[in-house]
mmCIF file of C-alpha atoms in Angstrom:
data_model
loop_
_atom_site.group_PDB
_atom_site.id
_atom_site.type_symbol
_atom_site.label_atom_id
_atom_site.label_comp_id
_atom_site.label_asym_id
_atom_site.label_seq_id
_atom_site.Cartn_x
_atom_site.Cartn_y
_atom_site.Cartn_z
ATOM 1 C CA MET A 1163 -162.038 28.973 34.677
ATOM 2 C CA PRO A 1164 -158.222 29.293 34.433
ATOM 3 C CA THR A 1165 -156.820 32.830 34.259
ATOM 4 C CA ASP A 1166 -153.412 34.330 33.517
ATOM 5 C CA GLU A 1167 -153.206 35.613 37.098
ATOM 6 C CA ILE A 1168 -150.019 35.071 39.090
ATOM 7 C CA ALA A 1169 -151.174 35.287 42.713
ATOM 8 C CA VAL A 1170 -148.388 36.485 45.018
ATOM 9 C CA LEU A 1171 -148.459 36.017 48.782
ATOM 10 C CA VAL A 1172 -146.050 38.474 50.410
ATOM 11 C CA ASN A 1173 -145.017 38.481 54.040
ATOM 12 C CA PRO A 1174 -144.134 42.146 54.719
ATOM 13 C CA LEU A 1175 -142.326 41.134 57.919
ATOM 14 C CA ALA A 1176 -140.190 38.427 56.279
ATOM 15 C CA GLY A 1177 -136.529 38.726 57.190
ATOM 16 C CA SER A 1178 -137.581 40.956 60.138
ATOM 17 C CA GLY A 1179 -138.908 43.511 57.636
ATOM 18 C CA ARG A 1180 -135.432 44.298 56.325
ATOM 19 C CA ARG A 1181 -136.241 43.471 52.698
ATOM 20 C CA ARG A 1182 -139.413 45.430 51.985
ATOM 21 C CA ASP A 1183 -137.719 47.300 49.139
ATOM 22 C CA LEU A 1184 -137.212 43.905 47.478
ATOM 23 C CA VAL A 1185 -140.904 43.235 46.847
ATOM 24 C CA PRO A 1186 -141.467 45.736 43.984
ATOM 25 C CA ARG A 1187 -138.463 44.321 42.135
ATOM 26 C CA VAL A 1188 -139.698 40.758 42.633
ATOM 27 C CA LEU A 1189 -143.132 41.715 41.329
ATOM 28 C CA ARG A 1190 -141.623 43.335 38.224
ATOM 29 C CA ARG A 1191 -139.703 40.164 37.413
ATOM 30 C CA LEU A 1192 -142.730 37.966 37.938
ATOM 31 C CA GLY A 1193 -144.748 40.354 35.755
ATOM 32 C CA ALA A 1194 -142.650 39.334 32.771
ATOM 33 C CA ALA A 1195 -144.778 36.159 32.677
ATOM 34 C CA GLY A 1196 -148.225 37.742 33.015
ATOM 35 C CA PRO A 1197 -150.482 39.834 35.249
ATOM 36 C CA VAL A 1198 -149.613 39.780 38.936
ATOM 37 C CA ARG A 1199 -152.051 40.083 41.834
ATOM 38 C CA VAL A 1200 -150.716 40.616 45.347
ATOM 39 C CA LEU A 1201 -152.938 38.774 47.818
ATOM 40 C CA ASP A 1202 -154.414 40.812 50.644
ATOM 41 C CA ALA A 1203 -153.700 39.118 53.985
ATOM 42 C CA ALA A 1204 -153.647 40.777 57.395
ATOM 43 C CA ASP A 1205 -152.630 37.630 59.277
ATOM 44 C CA SER A 1206 -151.721 33.968 58.766
ATOM 45 C CA ALA A 1207 -155.301 32.738 58.603
ATOM 46 C CA ALA A 1208 -156.209 35.435 56.080
ATOM 47 C CA ALA A 1209 -153.131 34.525 54.025
ATOM 48 C CA GLU A 1210 -154.273 30.941 53.815
ATOM 49 C CA ARG A 1211 -157.802 31.942 52.831
ATOM 50 C CA ALA A 1212 -156.463 34.295 50.160
ATOM 51 C CA CYS A 1213 -154.358 31.514 48.631
ATOM 52 C CA HIS A 1214 -157.345 29.164 48.559
ATOM 53 C CA ALA A 1215 -159.460 31.861 46.928
ATOM 54 C CA ALA A 1216 -156.802 32.498 44.271
ATOM 55 C CA VAL A 1217 -156.666 28.811 43.400
ATOM 56 C CA GLU A 1218 -160.456 28.625 43.207
ATOM 57 C CA ARG A 1219 -160.439 31.651 40.864
ATOM 58 C CA GLY A 1220 -158.222 29.620 38.560
ATOM 59 C CA ALA A 1221 -154.910 31.390 39.170
ATOM 60 C CA ARG A 1222 -152.137 30.268 36.865
ATOM 61 C CA ALA A 1223 -149.686 30.163 39.753
ATOM 62 C CA VAL A 1224 -149.286 30.990 43.428
ATOM 63 C CA VAL A 1225 -145.948 32.474 44.476
ATOM 64 C CA ALA A 1226 -144.863 32.789 48.125
ATOM 65 C CA VAL A 1227 -142.465 35.666 48.877
ATOM 66 C CA GLY A 1228 -141.103 35.184 52.380
ATOM 67 C CA GLY A 1229 -139.796 32.422 54.595
ATOM 68 C CA ASP A 1230 -140.984 28.947 55.521
ATOM 69 C CA GLY A 1231 -144.060 30.222 57.339
ATOM 70 C CA THR A 1232 -145.279 32.009 54.200
ATOM 71 C CA VAL A 1233 -144.586 28.882 52.147
ATOM 72 C CA HIS A 1234 -146.485 26.760 54.660
ATOM 73 C CA ARG A 1235 -149.618 28.897 54.296
ATOM 74 C CA ALA A 1236 -149.533 28.776 50.515
ATOM 75 C CA LEU A 1237 -148.942 25.015 50.431
ATOM 76 C CA GLN A 1238 -152.313 24.385 52.057
ATOM 77 C CA ALA A 1239 -153.981 25.782 48.907
ATOM 78 C CA VAL A 1240 -151.773 24.402 46.130
ATOM 79 C CA ALA A 1241 -150.935 20.874 47.374
ATOM 80 C CA GLY A 1242 -152.441 18.238 45.133
ATOM 81 C CA ARG A 1243 -153.780 20.866 42.728
ATOM 82 C CA PRO A 1244 -152.756 21.546 39.102
ATOM 83 C CA VAL A 1245 -151.708 25.137 39.858
ATOM 84 C CA GLY A 1246 -147.998 25.974 39.664
ATOM 85 C CA PHE A 1247 -146.156 27.055 42.807
ATOM 86 C CA GLY A 1248 -143.178 29.362 43.126
ATOM 87 C CA VAL A 1249 -141.134 30.349 46.150
ATOM 88 C CA VAL A 1250 -139.001 33.480 46.476
ATOM 89 C CA PRO A 1251 -136.813 33.101 49.599
ATOM 90 C CA ALA A 1252 -137.058 36.342 51.568
ATOM 91 C CA GLY A 1253 -137.408 35.155 55.155
ATOM 92 C CA THR A 1254 -135.203 34.506 58.150
ATOM 93 C CA GLY A 1255 -135.395 30.777 57.427
ATOM 94 C CA ASN A 1256 -135.728 29.586 53.828
ATOM 95 C CA ASP A 1257 -135.330 25.862 54.308
ATOM 96 C CA PHE A 1258 -138.017 24.734 51.882
ATOM 97 C CA ALA A 1259 -136.639 26.930 49.089
ATOM 98 C CA SER A 1260 -133.149 25.572 49.685
ATOM 99 C CA GLY A 1261 -134.323 21.957 49.836
ATOM 100 C CA ALA A 1262 -136.354 22.420 46.657
ATOM 101 C CA GLY A 1263 -133.250 23.539 44.761
ATOM 102 C CA MET A 1264 -134.075 27.242 44.437
ATOM 103 C CA PRO A 1265 -131.247 29.811 44.266
ATOM 104 C CA GLY A 1266 -130.565 31.842 47.376
ATOM 105 C CA ASP A 1267 -131.021 35.184 45.601
ATOM 106 C CA PRO A 1268 -134.679 36.302 45.572
ATOM 107 C CA LEU A 1269 -134.482 38.181 42.264
ATOM 108 C CA THR A 1270 -132.881 35.210 40.534
ATOM 109 C CA CYS A 1271 -135.695 33.041 41.887
ATOM 110 C CA ALA A 1272 -138.343 35.458 40.622
ATOM 111 C CA ALA A 1273 -136.767 35.448 37.152
ATOM 112 C CA ARG A 1274 -136.652 31.643 37.148
ATOM 113 C CA ILE A 1275 -140.294 31.391 38.158
ATOM 114 C CA ALA A 1276 -141.276 33.765 35.339
ATOM 115 C CA ALA A 1277 -139.244 31.746 32.838
ATOM 116 C CA ALA A 1278 -140.818 28.497 34.063
ATOM 117 C CA LEU A 1279 -144.277 30.001 33.564
ATOM 118 C CA ARG A 1280 -143.482 31.193 30.061
ATOM 119 C CA GLU A 1281 -142.097 27.779 29.132
ATOM 120 C CA ASP A 1282 -144.775 25.841 31.078
ATOM 121 C CA ARG A 1283 -142.010 24.114 33.045
ATOM 122 C CA ARG A 1284 -143.176 22.496 36.290
ATOM 123 C CA HIS A 1285 -141.235 20.055 38.446
ATOM 124 C CA PRO A 1286 -143.169 17.502 40.521
ATOM 125 C CA LEU A 1287 -142.098 17.633 44.161
ATOM 126 C CA ASP A 1288 -143.168 15.593 47.184
ATOM 127 C CA LEU A 1289 -144.992 17.034 50.169
ATOM 128 C CA ALA A 1290 -145.801 15.565 53.581
ATOM 129 C CA LEU A 1291 -149.375 15.328 54.840
ATOM 130 C CA ILE A 1292 -150.117 15.362 58.580
ATOM 131 C CA GLU A 1293 -153.199 13.817 60.100
ATOM 132 C CA ALA A 1294 -153.483 14.512 63.807
ATOM 133 C CA GLY A 1295 -155.097 12.074 66.207
ATOM 134 C CA GLY A 1296 -156.278 11.955 69.780
ATOM 135 C CA PRO A 1297 -158.897 14.104 71.510
ATOM 136 C CA GLN A 1298 -157.494 17.337 70.011
ATOM 137 C CA ARG A 1299 -157.700 16.097 66.443
ATOM 138 C CA SER A 1300 -157.190 18.905 63.940
ATOM 139 C CA ALA A 1301 -160.121 20.004 61.790
ATOM 140 C CA SER A 1302 -158.323 19.026 58.610
ATOM 141 C CA PRO A 1303 -155.002 17.501 57.527
ATOM 142 C CA ARG A 1304 -152.031 19.841 57.135
ATOM 143 C CA TRP A 1305 -149.338 19.828 54.476
ATOM 144 C CA PHE A 1306 -145.701 20.687 55.064
ATOM 145 C CA GLY A 1307 -142.714 21.025 52.800
ATOM 146 C CA ALA A 1308 -139.623 20.982 55.016
ATOM 147 C CA VAL A 1309 -139.508 19.331 58.478
ATOM 148 C CA LEU A 1310 -141.851 18.323 61.291
ATOM 149 C CA ALA A 1311 -140.122 18.839 64.654
ATOM 150 C CA ALA A 1312 -141.458 16.914 67.641
ATOM 151 C CA GLY A 1313 -138.637 16.878 70.184
ATOM 152 C CA PHE A 1314 -136.624 19.326 72.267
ATOM 153 C CA ASP A 1315 -136.611 21.831 69.399
ATOM 154 C CA ALA A 1316 -140.414 21.852 69.241
ATOM 155 C CA GLN A 1317 -140.596 22.278 73.025
ATOM 156 C CA VAL A 1318 -138.350 25.346 72.722
ATOM 157 C CA ASN A 1319 -140.672 26.812 70.088
ATOM 158 C CA GLU A 1320 -143.678 26.139 72.276
ATOM 159 C CA ARG A 1321 -142.020 27.773 75.290
ATOM 160 C CA ALA A 1322 -140.847 30.795 73.250
ATOM 161 C CA ASN A 1323 -144.354 31.364 71.931
ATOM 162 C CA ARG A 1324 -145.656 31.557 75.501
ATOM 163 C CA LEU A 1325 -143.051 34.118 76.603
ATOM 164 C CA ARG A 1326 -143.929 37.802 76.388
ATOM 165 C CA ARG A 1327 -140.421 39.019 77.167
ATOM 166 C CA PRO A 1328 -137.741 39.474 76.070
ATOM 167 C CA ARG A 1329 -138.371 40.213 72.404
ATOM 168 C CA GLY A 1330 -136.316 39.049 69.449
ATOM 169 C CA PRO A 1331 -133.667 36.312 69.511
ATOM 170 C CA ARG A 1332 -133.165 36.626 73.276
ATOM 171 C CA ARG A 1333 -136.619 35.161 73.793
ATOM 172 C CA TYR A 1334 -135.446 31.948 72.139
ATOM 173 C CA ASP A 1335 -132.241 31.980 74.165
ATOM 174 C CA LEU A 1336 -134.339 32.141 77.323
ATOM 175 C CA ALA A 1337 -136.670 29.403 76.044
ATOM 176 C CA ILE A 1338 -133.676 27.149 75.383
ATOM 177 C CA ALA A 1339 -132.320 27.746 78.887
ATOM 178 C CA LEU A 1340 -135.694 27.026 80.487
ATOM 179 C CA GLU A 1341 -136.253 23.845 78.491
ATOM 180 C CA LEU A 1342 -132.718 22.603 79.131
ATOM 181 C CA ALA A 1343 -133.334 23.001 82.864
ATOM 182 C CA ARG A 1344 -136.313 20.636 82.636
ATOM 183 C CA LEU A 1345 -134.871 18.316 80.008
ATOM 184 C CA ARG A 1346 -135.886 14.702 80.393
ATOM 185 C CA PRO A 1347 -136.210 11.788 77.978
ATOM 186 C CA ARG A 1348 -139.717 11.006 76.788
ATOM 187 C CA ARG A 1349 -141.216 7.745 75.648
ATOM 188 C CA TYR A 1350 -141.976 8.018 71.934
ATOM 189 C CA ALA A 1351 -144.319 5.571 70.247
ATOM 190 C CA LEU A 1352 -142.938 5.476 66.712
ATOM 191 C CA GLU A 1353 -144.225 3.434 63.793
ATOM 192 C CA VAL A 1354 -142.254 3.463 60.560
ATOM 193 C CA ASP A 1355 -144.258 1.929 57.711
ATOM 194 C CA GLY A 1356 -146.066 -0.133 60.328
ATOM 195 C CA ALA A 1357 -142.940 -1.349 62.144
ATOM 196 C CA ASP A 1358 -142.629 -0.538 65.849
ATOM 197 C CA CYS A 1359 -139.543 1.637 66.373
ATOM 198 C CA SER A 1360 -140.508 3.155 69.736
ATOM 199 C CA PHE A 1361 -137.730 4.714 71.806
ATOM 200 C CA ASP A 1362 -136.851 6.852 74.808
ATOM 201 C CA GLY A 1363 -135.237 10.096 73.724
ATOM 202 C CA VAL A 1364 -135.170 13.862 73.288
ATOM 203 C CA LEU A 1365 -135.274 14.446 69.532
ATOM 204 C CA ALA A 1366 -137.679 13.380 66.793
ATOM 205 C CA ALA A 1367 -137.925 14.925 63.340
ATOM 206 C CA VAL A 1368 -139.655 13.900 60.124
ATOM 207 C CA GLY A 1369 -138.337 15.532 56.980
ATOM 208 C CA ASN A 1370 -139.299 16.020 53.372
ATOM 209 C CA CYS A 1371 -136.377 18.463 52.939
ATOM 210 C CA PRO A 1372 -133.039 18.339 54.789
ATOM 211 C CA SER A 1373 -133.155 21.377 57.072
ATOM 212 C CA TYR A 1374 -135.150 23.568 59.425
ATOM 213 C CA GLY A 1375 -134.453 26.621 61.566
ATOM 214 C CA GLY A 1376 -132.519 28.438 58.853
ATOM 215 C CA GLY A 1377 -130.098 25.728 57.786
ATOM 216 C CA MET A 1378 -130.021 23.161 60.597
ATOM 217 C CA ARG A 1379 -129.607 19.944 58.593
ATOM 218 C CA VAL A 1380 -131.539 17.728 60.963
ATOM 219 C CA VAL A 1381 -132.461 15.163 58.275
ATOM 220 C CA PRO A 1382 -129.480 15.742 55.950
ATOM 221 C CA ASP A 1383 -130.283 13.048 53.387
ATOM 222 C CA ALA A 1384 -133.928 13.989 52.850
ATOM 223 C CA ASP A 1385 -134.830 14.366 49.177
ATOM 224 C CA PRO A 1386 -138.178 15.991 48.280
ATOM 225 C CA ALA A 1387 -138.353 14.024 45.039
ATOM 226 C CA ASP A 1388 -137.754 10.428 46.229
ATOM 227 C CA GLY A 1389 -141.265 9.581 47.431
ATOM 228 C CA LEU A 1390 -140.045 8.982 50.994
ATOM 229 C CA LEU A 1391 -139.834 10.747 54.328
ATOM 230 C CA ASP A 1392 -136.629 10.801 56.360
ATOM 231 C CA VAL A 1393 -136.886 10.302 60.124
ATOM 232 C CA VAL A 1394 -134.213 11.163 62.683
ATOM 233 C CA VAL A 1395 -134.471 10.338 66.377
ATOM 234 C CA ALA A 1396 -132.000 10.792 69.222
ATOM 235 C CA ALA A 1397 -131.855 8.664 72.346
ATOM 236 C CA SER A 1398 -131.632 9.948 75.890
ATOM 237 C CA LEU A 1399 -129.056 12.742 75.971
ATOM 238 C CA GLY A 1400 -127.992 14.875 78.884
ATOM 239 C CA ARG A 1401 -127.917 18.663 78.754
ATOM 240 C CA ALA A 1402 -124.237 18.919 77.890
ATOM 241 C CA ALA A 1403 -124.489 16.277 75.140
ATOM 242 C CA LEU A 1404 -127.521 17.986 73.610
ATOM 243 C CA VAL A 1405 -125.824 21.395 73.558
ATOM 244 C CA ALA A 1406 -122.664 19.848 72.090
ATOM 245 C CA MET A 1407 -124.705 18.291 69.286
ATOM 246 C CA LYS A 1408 -125.974 21.637 67.971
ATOM 247 C CA PRO A 1409 -122.938 22.436 65.743
ATOM 248 C CA ARG A 1410 -123.208 18.949 64.254
ATOM 249 C CA LEU A 1411 -126.879 19.569 63.475
ATOM 250 C CA ARG A 1412 -125.817 22.567 61.402
ATOM 251 C CA ARG A 1413 -123.530 20.355 59.330
ATOM 252 C CA GLY A 1414 -125.756 17.285 59.351
ATOM 253 C CA THR A 1415 -123.018 15.107 60.857
ATOM 254 C CA HIS A 1416 -125.028 14.291 64.005
ATOM 255 C CA VAL A 1417 -126.507 11.288 62.167
ATOM 256 C CA HIS A 1418 -123.152 9.515 62.594
ATOM 257 C CA ASP A 1419 -123.513 9.609 66.383
ATOM 258 C CA PRO A 1420 -124.388 6.112 67.715
ATOM 259 C CA ARG A 1421 -127.154 7.646 69.828
ATOM 260 C CA VAL A 1422 -128.920 8.890 66.678
ATOM 261 C CA THR A 1423 -131.041 6.607 64.479
ATOM 262 C CA THR A 1424 -132.391 7.324 60.992
ATOM 263 C CA TYR A 1425 -135.199 5.757 58.966
ATOM 264 C CA ARG A 1426 -136.867 6.193 55.603
ATOM 265 C CA ALA A 1427 -140.557 5.565 55.147
ATOM 266 C CA ARG A 1428 -143.696 6.385 53.229
ATOM 267 C CA GLN A 1429 -145.693 6.762 56.443
ATOM 268 C CA VAL A 1430 -144.749 7.577 60.033
ATOM 269 C CA ARG A 1431 -146.879 7.613 63.173
ATOM 270 C CA LEU A 1432 -145.494 9.461 66.177
ATOM 271 C CA HIS A 1433 -146.743 10.013 69.711
ATOM 272 C CA ALA A 1434 -145.339 11.285 73.009
ATOM 273 C CA GLU A 1435 -147.232 12.751 75.919
ATOM 274 C CA GLY A 1436 -147.017 16.511 76.281
ATOM 275 C CA VAL A 1437 -145.297 17.188 72.931
ATOM 276 C CA VAL A 1438 -146.556 19.694 70.356
ATOM 277 C CA GLY A 1439 -145.445 19.289 66.742
ATOM 278 C CA TYR A 1440 -144.129 22.166 64.610
ATOM 279 C CA ALA A 1441 -143.899 21.875 60.819
ATOM 280 C CA ASP A 1442 -142.153 24.471 58.640
ATOM 281 C CA GLY A 1443 -141.740 26.371 61.919
ATOM 282 C CA GLU A 1444 -145.529 26.598 62.356
ATOM 283 C CA ARG A 1445 -147.453 25.175 65.308
ATOM 284 C CA ILE A 1446 -149.513 22.158 64.208
ATOM 285 C CA GLY A 1447 -150.758 20.779 67.517
ATOM 286 C CA PRO A 1448 -150.242 18.014 70.073
ATOM 287 C CA LEU A 1449 -149.117 14.514 69.139
ATOM 288 C CA PRO A 1450 -150.119 11.879 68.086
ATOM 289 C CA MET A 1451 -149.685 12.500 64.376
ATOM 290 C CA THR A 1452 -149.560 10.372 61.289
ATOM 291 C CA VAL A 1453 -147.361 11.731 58.511
ATOM 292 C CA ARG A 1454 -147.289 10.345 54.998
ATOM 293 C CA CYS A 1455 -145.365 11.313 51.914
ATOM 294 C CA VAL A 1456 -147.484 12.302 48.908
ATOM 295 C CA ALA A 1457 -145.224 11.944 45.885
ATOM 296 C CA GLY A 1458 -145.484 14.695 43.288
ATOM 297 C CA ALA A 1459 -148.083 16.669 45.275
ATOM 298 C CA LEU A 1460 -146.528 20.006 44.253
ATOM 299 C CA ARG A 1461 -145.860 21.517 40.816
ATOM 300 C CA LEU A 1462 -142.790 23.624 41.493
ATOM 301 C CA LEU A 1463 -141.841 26.453 39.137
ATOM 302 C CA ARG A 1464 -138.091 26.673 38.835
#
């Protein structure tokens, strides 16, 4: 039975824990629209379970306070459901919030979400649904809101997650250096709405929103309300060319490089040996994967 509950998933470590004093103020603003319940979650798996439980209880809305990882967990519970979803950007990377048209200020977002609840204002937004294949098939499909990375960037994430030292940003610097040293083009089997677009290259990304990694506009023209996914792939690049492309990724101008190809599609199938996909910055699993756009799967409060 529906309730007036606004279920709030908070990542206490979002933004490296620098914004903990923000949470009480966010909760007060959300409380202007009804009773608020902060979900108890000790880890990512518990966060996901708590969001599912809130939806099953009939929560009026689920609000994610944090970065893209927090959003990703909440999306698994609200996608395709009638419950409203709000996002308060308070993480290191807030690419879904930005792509969904939310303000950058967390308190302004919280006030907007409360107003949307009072006025019953919900905007339909697309999400992407991943179905993994192969012998390591995932137990269930996964939703994502921003970008699926399946190239050099994903390999850096995978390497960084295996490193115990150093801590902080230097770990990613080391992961980049290690992956650059072993950089080689891979053969990607790519199907775009059934058409064979296979290629040899180092970058593959599928986007519902334009950016990942805290503002890297890898699929700059992606629109989460057009019913389509944007795909960007890069051909075989050497180390120097790949490093030189990074500033252009920030601006989204890399798509004008003749070695970069873009597509739009409702469904994409992607495979390359030895590549693990990351969506919304979260590890999904090894390729192959089929990704399809589900139009209007989310009811965004803004």
